[in-house]
Amino acid sequence: MRKKIIKLAFSDSQIAKNVTVVVQNVFYPFSIELVIEHLENNVPFSILTDASNKGNRKLFTVAVQYYSLQNGLCFKILDFYEDAFEDSRSVKNQLCRVLNDNGLNWNNWYCI
């Protein structure tokens, strides 16, 4: 999705293509790495997700919310994914995948 936005805005620009590569391969992984570092050492967090329909496509965002002594209340995007289903089982399975992929522990999850 990020790639499509940049392509639409800069369809004829090599610079935009280079920006896409930097965002996808450097900034995005680094930002996820920072979130994971903040959540180490049993920091409690909550998970938030929402769906957005674009035509027949269902796009989901997964975010975490937690408290940091240095930054206060933090709200960070952890993942974007597309899934054809919006039922509770599919959402749960995707949330489990995102947490597992990022090495986050369900024991630190709190429902708000």
Short mmCIF file of N, CA, C and O in Angstrom, two decimals:
data_model
loop_
_atom_site.label_atom_id
_atom_site.label_comp_id
_atom_site.label_asym_id
_atom_site.label_seq_id
_atom_site.Cartn_x
_atom_site.Cartn_y
_atom_site.Cartn_z
N MET A 1 0.82 -1.18 0.00
CA MET A 1 0.00 0.00 0.00
C MET A 1 0.88 1.26 0.00
O MET A 1 0.60 2.19 -0.71
N ARG A 2 1.93 1.28 0.84
CA ARG A 2 2.84 2.44 0.87
C ARG A 2 3.43 2.66 -0.51
O ARG A 2 3.57 3.78 -0.96
N LYS A 3 3.81 1.56 -1.16
CA LYS A 3 4.46 1.64 -2.46
C LYS A 3 3.52 2.26 -3.49
O LYS A 3 3.93 3.08 -4.31
N LYS A 4 2.24 1.89 -3.44
CA LYS A 4 1.27 2.41 -4.40
C LYS A 4 1.07 3.91 -4.25
O LYS A 4 0.95 4.63 -5.23
N ILE A 5 1.05 4.40 -3.02
CA ILE A 5 0.87 5.83 -2.78
C ILE A 5 2.03 6.62 -3.39
O ILE A 5 1.82 7.62 -4.08
N ILE A 6 3.23 6.17 -3.15
CA ILE A 6 4.40 6.87 -3.69
C ILE A 6 4.40 6.79 -5.21
O ILE A 6 4.68 7.77 -5.89
N LYS A 7 4.06 5.62 -5.76
CA LYS A 7 4.03 5.49 -7.23
C LYS A 7 3.00 6.42 -7.84
O LYS A 7 3.23 7.01 -8.89
N LEU A 8 1.84 6.56 -7.17
CA LEU A 8 0.82 7.46 -7.70
C LEU A 8 1.28 8.91 -7.65
O LEU A 8 1.06 9.68 -8.58
N ALA A 9 1.94 9.28 -6.58
CA ALA A 9 2.38 10.66 -6.43
C ALA A 9 3.58 11.00 -7.32
O ALA A 9 3.71 12.11 -7.80
N PHE A 10 4.46 10.01 -7.55
CA PHE A 10 5.69 10.25 -8.31
C PHE A 10 5.90 9.18 -9.37
O PHE A 10 6.95 8.56 -9.44
N SER A 11 4.92 8.95 -10.20
CA SER A 11 4.98 7.83 -11.14
C SER A 11 6.13 7.90 -12.13
O SER A 11 6.60 6.88 -12.61
N ASP A 12 6.63 9.08 -12.42
CA ASP A 12 7.70 9.19 -13.41
C ASP A 12 9.04 9.55 -12.77
O ASP A 12 9.97 9.93 -13.46
N SER A 13 9.16 9.39 -11.48
CA SER A 13 10.36 9.85 -10.81
C SER A 13 11.20 8.71 -10.26
O SER A 13 10.73 7.89 -9.49
N GLN A 14 12.46 8.66 -10.63
CA GLN A 14 13.39 7.67 -10.09
C GLN A 14 13.65 7.94 -8.61
O GLN A 14 13.85 7.01 -7.83
N ILE A 15 13.59 9.20 -8.22
CA ILE A 15 13.79 9.55 -6.81
C ILE A 15 12.72 8.89 -5.95
O ILE A 15 13.01 8.33 -4.90
N ALA A 16 11.48 8.94 -6.40
CA ALA A 16 10.39 8.32 -5.64
C ALA A 16 10.60 6.81 -5.51
O ALA A 16 10.32 6.23 -4.46
N LYS A 17 11.08 6.19 -6.56
CA LYS A 17 11.36 4.75 -6.50
C LYS A 17 12.44 4.46 -5.45
O LYS A 17 12.35 3.51 -4.70
N ASN A 18 13.45 5.33 -5.41
CA ASN A 18 14.50 5.17 -4.41
C ASN A 18 13.97 5.40 -3.00
O ASN A 18 14.37 4.70 -2.06
N VAL A 19 13.07 6.38 -2.84
CA VAL A 19 12.46 6.64 -1.53
C VAL A 19 11.68 5.41 -1.07
O VAL A 19 11.76 5.01 0.09
N THR A 20 10.95 4.79 -1.98
CA THR A 20 10.18 3.60 -1.65
C THR A 20 11.09 2.50 -1.12
O THR A 20 10.79 1.86 -0.11
N VAL A 21 12.21 2.30 -1.76
CA VAL A 21 13.16 1.27 -1.34
C VAL A 21 13.69 1.59 0.05
O VAL A 21 13.77 0.71 0.91
N VAL A 22 14.03 2.83 0.30
CA VAL A 22 14.55 3.23 1.61
C VAL A 22 13.48 3.05 2.70
O VAL A 22 13.75 2.51 3.77
N VAL A 23 12.26 3.47 2.41
CA VAL A 23 11.18 3.32 3.40
C VAL A 23 10.93 1.86 3.70
O VAL A 23 10.86 1.45 4.87
N GLN A 24 10.80 1.03 2.67
CA GLN A 24 10.48 -0.38 2.87
C GLN A 24 11.63 -1.17 3.50
O GLN A 24 11.39 -2.07 4.29
N ASN A 25 12.84 -0.86 3.14
CA ASN A 25 13.97 -1.67 3.57
C ASN A 25 14.76 -1.11 4.74
O ASN A 25 15.57 -1.83 5.33
N VAL A 26 14.54 0.17 5.08
CA VAL A 26 15.31 0.79 6.17
C VAL A 26 14.38 1.35 7.25
O VAL A 26 14.40 0.90 8.38
N PHE A 27 13.57 2.35 6.89
CA PHE A 27 12.77 3.04 7.90
C PHE A 27 11.73 2.13 8.55
O PHE A 27 11.58 2.13 9.77
N TYR A 28 10.98 1.38 7.73
CA TYR A 28 9.94 0.51 8.29
C TYR A 28 10.53 -0.56 9.21
O TYR A 28 10.10 -0.67 10.37
N PRO A 29 11.53 -1.34 8.78
CA PRO A 29 12.09 -2.33 9.70
C PRO A 29 12.69 -1.71 10.95
O PRO A 29 12.56 -2.25 12.05
N PHE A 30 13.33 -0.55 10.80
CA PHE A 30 13.94 0.10 11.96
C PHE A 30 12.87 0.57 12.94
O PHE A 30 13.03 0.44 14.16
N SER A 31 11.76 1.11 12.44
CA SER A 31 10.70 1.58 13.34
C SER A 31 10.07 0.41 14.09
O SER A 31 9.78 0.52 15.29
N ILE A 32 9.91 -0.73 13.43
CA ILE A 32 9.39 -1.93 14.11
C ILE A 32 10.39 -2.40 15.16
O ILE A 32 10.01 -2.77 16.27
N GLU A 33 11.65 -2.36 14.83
CA GLU A 33 12.70 -2.75 15.77
C GLU A 33 12.64 -1.89 17.04
O GLU A 33 12.78 -2.41 18.16
N LEU A 34 12.42 -0.59 16.88
CA LEU A 34 12.32 0.30 18.04
C LEU A 34 11.12 -0.04 18.92
O LEU A 34 11.21 -0.05 20.15
N VAL A 35 9.99 -0.33 18.29
CA VAL A 35 8.80 -0.71 19.05
C VAL A 35 9.06 -1.98 19.84
O VAL A 35 8.75 -2.06 21.04
N ILE A 36 9.66 -2.97 19.20
CA ILE A 36 9.95 -4.25 19.86
C ILE A 36 10.90 -4.02 21.03
O ILE A 36 10.72 -4.59 22.11
N GLU A 37 11.91 -3.17 20.86
CA GLU A 37 12.83 -2.85 21.96
C GLU A 37 12.10 -2.23 23.14
O GLU A 37 12.37 -2.54 24.29
N HIS A 38 11.13 -1.34 22.84
CA HIS A 38 10.36 -0.72 23.91
C HIS A 38 9.51 -1.74 24.67
O HIS A 38 9.25 -1.56 25.86
N LEU A 39 9.08 -2.79 23.98
CA LEU A 39 8.18 -3.77 24.60
C LEU A 39 8.92 -4.93 25.25
O LEU A 39 8.29 -5.84 25.80
N GLU A 40 10.25 -4.91 25.21
CA GLU A 40 11.02 -5.95 25.90
C GLU A 40 10.90 -5.75 27.40
O GLU A 40 10.42 -4.72 27.87
N ASN A 41 11.34 -6.71 28.15
CA ASN A 41 11.32 -6.64 29.62
C ASN A 41 9.91 -6.56 30.19
O ASN A 41 9.65 -5.82 31.14
N ASN A 42 9.01 -7.32 29.59
CA ASN A 42 7.65 -7.49 30.12
C ASN A 42 6.85 -6.20 30.25
O ASN A 42 6.09 -6.02 31.21
N VAL A 43 7.00 -5.29 29.32
CA VAL A 43 6.21 -4.06 29.32
C VAL A 43 4.77 -4.42 28.91
O VAL A 43 4.57 -5.04 27.86
N PRO A 44 3.77 -4.06 29.71
CA PRO A 44 2.39 -4.35 29.32
C PRO A 44 1.98 -3.49 28.12
O PRO A 44 2.40 -2.34 27.99
N PHE A 45 1.17 -4.06 27.24
CA PHE A 45 0.72 -3.34 26.05
C PHE A 45 -0.70 -3.77 25.70
O PHE A 45 -1.16 -4.83 26.12
N SER A 46 -1.37 -2.95 24.94
CA SER A 46 -2.66 -3.33 24.38
C SER A 46 -2.54 -3.36 22.86
O SER A 46 -1.66 -2.73 22.29
N ILE A 47 -3.42 -4.12 22.24
CA ILE A 47 -3.40 -4.27 20.79
C ILE A 47 -4.66 -3.62 20.23
O ILE A 47 -5.74 -3.77 20.80
N LEU A 48 -4.49 -2.92 19.14
CA LEU A 48 -5.63 -2.29 18.48
C LEU A 48 -5.60 -2.70 17.02
O LEU A 48 -4.53 -2.79 16.42
N THR A 49 -6.76 -2.95 16.47
CA THR A 49 -6.84 -3.28 15.04
C THR A 49 -8.10 -2.67 14.46
O THR A 49 -9.08 -2.44 15.17
N ASP A 50 -8.07 -2.40 13.19
CA ASP A 50 -9.23 -1.86 12.50
C ASP A 50 -9.16 -2.27 11.04
O ASP A 50 -8.07 -2.47 10.50
N ALA A 51 -10.31 -2.37 10.42
CA ALA A 51 -10.38 -2.75 9.01
C ALA A 51 -10.86 -1.57 8.18
O ALA A 51 -11.62 -0.73 8.65
N SER A 52 -10.39 -1.55 6.97
CA SER A 52 -10.83 -0.55 6.01
C SER A 52 -11.11 -1.27 4.71
O SER A 52 -10.30 -2.07 4.24
N ASN A 53 -12.28 -1.03 4.14
CA ASN A 53 -12.64 -1.69 2.88
C ASN A 53 -12.39 -0.73 1.73
O ASN A 53 -12.81 0.42 1.75
N LYS A 54 -11.68 -1.24 0.74
CA LYS A 54 -11.44 -0.48 -0.49
C LYS A 54 -11.89 -1.38 -1.62
O LYS A 54 -11.17 -2.31 -2.00
N GLY A 55 -13.10 -1.15 -2.11
CA GLY A 55 -13.68 -2.06 -3.10
C GLY A 55 -13.90 -3.40 -2.44
O GLY A 55 -14.50 -3.49 -1.38
N ASN A 56 -13.35 -4.44 -3.05
CA ASN A 56 -13.49 -5.78 -2.47
C ASN A 56 -12.27 -6.16 -1.63
O ASN A 56 -12.14 -7.29 -1.20
N ARG A 57 -11.38 -5.21 -1.38
CA ARG A 57 -10.18 -5.48 -0.57
C ARG A 57 -10.41 -5.04 0.86
O ARG A 57 -10.96 -3.97 1.12
N LYS A 58 -9.99 -5.86 1.81
CA LYS A 58 -10.09 -5.55 3.23
C LYS A 58 -8.68 -5.37 3.78
O LYS A 58 -7.88 -6.29 3.78
N LEU A 59 -8.39 -4.15 4.21
CA LEU A 59 -7.06 -3.80 4.70
C LEU A 59 -7.14 -3.58 6.21
O LEU A 59 -8.08 -2.95 6.71
N PHE A 60 -6.16 -4.09 6.93
CA PHE A 60 -6.15 -4.02 8.38
C PHE A 60 -4.88 -3.35 8.88
O PHE A 60 -3.82 -3.52 8.30
N THR A 61 -5.03 -2.62 9.97
CA THR A 61 -3.90 -2.04 10.68
C THR A 61 -3.83 -2.71 12.04
O THR A 61 -4.85 -2.94 12.67
N VAL A 62 -2.62 -3.01 12.50
CA VAL A 62 -2.41 -3.52 13.86
C VAL A 62 -1.50 -2.53 14.56
O VAL A 62 -0.42 -2.20 14.06
N ALA A 63 -1.95 -2.05 15.71
CA ALA A 63 -1.17 -1.08 16.49
C ALA A 63 -1.05 -1.57 17.93
O ALA A 63 -1.82 -2.40 18.38
N VAL A 64 -0.05 -1.05 18.62
CA VAL A 64 0.13 -1.34 20.04
C VAL A 64 0.13 -0.01 20.79
O VAL A 64 0.54 1.02 20.26
N GLN A 65 -0.34 -0.08 22.02
CA GLN A 65 -0.32 1.07 22.90
C GLN A 65 0.34 0.63 24.20
O GLN A 65 0.04 -0.44 24.73
N TYR A 66 1.27 1.45 24.70
CA TYR A 66 1.99 1.11 25.92
C TYR A 66 2.51 2.39 26.57
O TYR A 66 2.47 3.46 25.97
N TYR A 67 2.99 2.25 27.79
CA TYR A 67 3.54 3.40 28.50
C TYR A 67 5.05 3.27 28.60
O TYR A 67 5.57 2.22 28.95
N SER A 68 5.75 4.35 28.30
CA SER A 68 7.20 4.41 28.39
C SER A 68 7.58 5.55 29.35
O SER A 68 7.01 6.63 29.27
N LEU A 69 8.52 5.27 30.25
CA LEU A 69 8.97 6.32 31.17
C LEU A 69 9.54 7.52 30.43
O LEU A 69 9.37 8.66 30.83
N GLN A 70 10.25 7.26 29.33
CA GLN A 70 10.88 8.34 28.57
C GLN A 70 9.88 9.12 27.71
O GLN A 70 10.01 10.32 27.54
N ASN A 71 8.88 8.41 27.15
CA ASN A 71 7.99 9.04 26.17
C ASN A 71 6.53 9.14 26.60
O ASN A 71 5.72 9.68 25.86
N GLY A 72 6.18 8.60 27.74
CA GLY A 72 4.78 8.62 28.18
C GLY A 72 3.98 7.57 27.43
O GLY A 72 4.48 6.50 27.07
N LEU A 73 2.72 7.88 27.17
CA LEU A 73 1.83 6.95 26.47
C LEU A 73 2.22 6.89 24.99
O LEU A 73 2.29 7.93 24.32
N CYS A 74 2.50 5.70 24.49
CA CYS A 74 2.96 5.52 23.10
C CYS A 74 1.91 4.74 22.31
O CYS A 74 1.32 3.77 22.81
N PHE A 75 1.69 5.13 21.10
CA PHE A 75 0.79 4.46 20.17
C PHE A 75 1.58 4.22 18.89
O PHE A 75 1.98 5.18 18.23
N LYS A 76 1.85 2.96 18.55
CA LYS A 76 2.71 2.65 17.41
C LYS A 76 2.03 1.66 16.47
O LYS A 76 1.38 0.71 16.91
N ILE A 77 2.21 1.87 15.17
CA ILE A 77 1.73 0.93 14.16
C ILE A 77 2.72 -0.22 14.09
O ILE A 77 3.92 -0.02 13.97
N LEU A 78 2.19 -1.44 14.15
CA LEU A 78 3.04 -2.62 14.14
C LEU A 78 2.98 -3.35 12.80
O LEU A 78 3.96 -3.94 12.36
N ASP A 79 1.83 -3.30 12.12
CA ASP A 79 1.70 -4.07 10.88
C ASP A 79 0.50 -3.58 10.08
O ASP A 79 -0.45 -3.02 10.63
N PHE A 80 0.57 -3.79 8.79
CA PHE A 80 -0.55 -3.64 7.86
C PHE A 80 -0.68 -4.97 7.15
O PHE A 80 0.32 -5.58 6.78
N TYR A 81 -1.90 -5.42 6.95
CA TYR A 81 -2.09 -6.64 6.17
C TYR A 81 -3.43 -6.60 5.45
O TYR A 81 -4.30 -5.81 5.78
N GLU A 82 -3.54 -7.44 4.46
CA GLU A 82 -4.78 -7.58 3.71
C GLU A 82 -5.33 -8.97 3.96
O GLU A 82 -4.59 -9.96 3.96
N ASP A 83 -6.64 -9.06 4.21
CA ASP A 83 -7.28 -10.35 4.45
C ASP A 83 -8.69 -10.28 3.88
O ASP A 83 -9.38 -9.27 4.04
N ALA A 84 -9.12 -11.33 3.24
CA ALA A 84 -10.45 -11.36 2.64
C ALA A 84 -11.54 -11.51 3.69
O ALA A 84 -12.72 -11.31 3.39
N PHE A 85 -11.18 -11.86 4.90
CA PHE A 85 -12.17 -12.14 5.93
C PHE A 85 -12.07 -11.15 7.08
O PHE A 85 -10.99 -10.73 7.45
N GLU A 86 -13.24 -10.80 7.65
CA GLU A 86 -13.28 -9.90 8.81
C GLU A 86 -13.88 -10.59 10.03
O GLU A 86 -14.17 -9.92 11.02
N ASP A 87 -14.05 -11.89 9.98
CA ASP A 87 -14.64 -12.58 11.12
C ASP A 87 -13.66 -12.64 12.28
O ASP A 87 -12.46 -12.44 12.11
N SER A 88 -14.16 -12.91 13.47
CA SER A 88 -13.33 -12.86 14.67
C SER A 88 -12.19 -13.87 14.63
O SER A 88 -11.09 -13.60 15.11
N ARG A 89 -12.43 -15.04 14.06
CA ARG A 89 -11.37 -16.06 13.99
C ARG A 89 -10.21 -15.58 13.12
O ARG A 89 -9.05 -15.73 13.48
N SER A 90 -10.52 -14.98 11.98
CA SER A 90 -9.47 -14.48 11.08
C SER A 90 -8.68 -13.35 11.72
O SER A 90 -7.45 -13.30 11.63
N VAL A 91 -9.39 -12.44 12.39
CA VAL A 91 -8.71 -11.32 13.05
C VAL A 91 -7.79 -11.86 14.15
O VAL A 91 -6.64 -11.45 14.27
N LYS A 92 -8.29 -12.80 14.95
CA LYS A 92 -7.48 -13.40 16.02
C LYS A 92 -6.24 -14.08 15.44
O LYS A 92 -5.13 -13.91 15.94
N ASN A 93 -6.42 -14.85 14.37
CA ASN A 93 -5.29 -15.54 13.75
C ASN A 93 -4.24 -14.56 13.24
O ASN A 93 -3.03 -14.78 13.40
N GLN A 94 -4.68 -13.47 12.65
CA GLN A 94 -3.73 -12.47 12.14
C GLN A 94 -3.03 -11.75 13.30
O GLN A 94 -1.82 -11.49 13.23
N LEU A 95 -3.76 -11.45 14.38
CA LEU A 95 -3.12 -10.82 15.53
C LEU A 95 -2.09 -11.75 16.14
O LEU A 95 -0.99 -11.31 16.51
N CYS A 96 -2.41 -13.04 16.23
CA CYS A 96 -1.44 -14.01 16.73
C CYS A 96 -0.20 -14.04 15.85
O CYS A 96 0.93 -14.07 16.34
N ARG A 97 -0.40 -14.00 14.54
CA ARG A 97 0.72 -14.01 13.60
C ARG A 97 1.61 -12.79 13.80
O ARG A 97 2.84 -12.90 13.88
N VAL A 98 0.99 -11.61 13.91
CA VAL A 98 1.76 -10.37 14.07
C VAL A 98 2.56 -10.42 15.37
O VAL A 98 3.74 -10.09 15.39
N LEU A 99 1.92 -10.85 16.46
CA LEU A 99 2.64 -10.93 17.74
C LEU A 99 3.77 -11.94 17.66
O LEU A 99 4.89 -11.67 18.10
N ASN A 100 3.50 -13.11 17.10
CA ASN A 100 4.54 -14.13 16.97
C ASN A 100 5.67 -13.68 16.06
O ASN A 100 6.85 -13.88 16.39
N ASP A 101 5.34 -13.08 14.93
CA ASP A 101 6.37 -12.61 13.99
C ASP A 101 7.30 -11.58 14.63
O ASP A 101 8.46 -11.46 14.26
N ASN A 102 6.77 -10.82 15.60
CA ASN A 102 7.55 -9.77 16.23
C ASN A 102 8.08 -10.18 17.60
O ASN A 102 8.65 -9.35 18.31
N GLY A 103 7.89 -11.45 17.96
CA GLY A 103 8.43 -11.96 19.22
C GLY A 103 7.79 -11.36 20.45
O GLY A 103 8.41 -11.28 21.51
N LEU A 104 6.53 -10.92 20.34
CA LEU A 104 5.84 -10.34 21.48
C LEU A 104 5.09 -11.43 22.25
O LEU A 104 4.55 -12.36 21.66
N ASN A 105 5.04 -11.28 23.55
CA ASN A 105 4.46 -12.28 24.43
C ASN A 105 3.03 -11.91 24.79
O ASN A 105 2.76 -10.81 25.28
N TRP A 106 2.10 -12.85 24.58
CA TRP A 106 0.70 -12.63 24.93
C TRP A 106 0.53 -12.37 26.43
O TRP A 106 -0.44 -11.75 26.85
N ASN A 107 1.46 -12.84 27.25
CA ASN A 107 1.34 -12.62 28.69
C ASN A 107 1.44 -11.15 29.06
O ASN A 107 1.03 -10.75 30.16
N ASN A 108 1.98 -10.33 28.18
CA ASN A 108 2.13 -8.90 28.46
C ASN A 108 0.97 -8.07 27.88
O ASN A 108 0.97 -6.85 28.00
N TRP A 109 0.05 -8.76 27.25
CA TRP A 109 -1.09 -8.07 26.63
C TRP A 109 -2.16 -7.80 27.66
O TRP A 109 -2.51 -8.67 28.45
N TYR A 110 -2.67 -6.58 27.66
CA TYR A 110 -3.75 -6.21 28.56
C TYR A 110 -4.88 -5.61 27.77
O TYR A 110 -4.66 -4.82 26.85
N CYS A 111 -6.07 -5.98 28.12
CA CYS A 111 -7.27 -5.46 27.47
C CYS A 111 -7.68 -4.17 28.17
O CYS A 111 -7.76 -4.11 29.39
N ILE A 112 -7.90 -3.12 27.39
CA ILE A 112 -8.34 -1.85 27.99
C ILE A 112 -9.79 -1.62 27.64
O ILE A 112 -10.27 -1.96 26.64
#
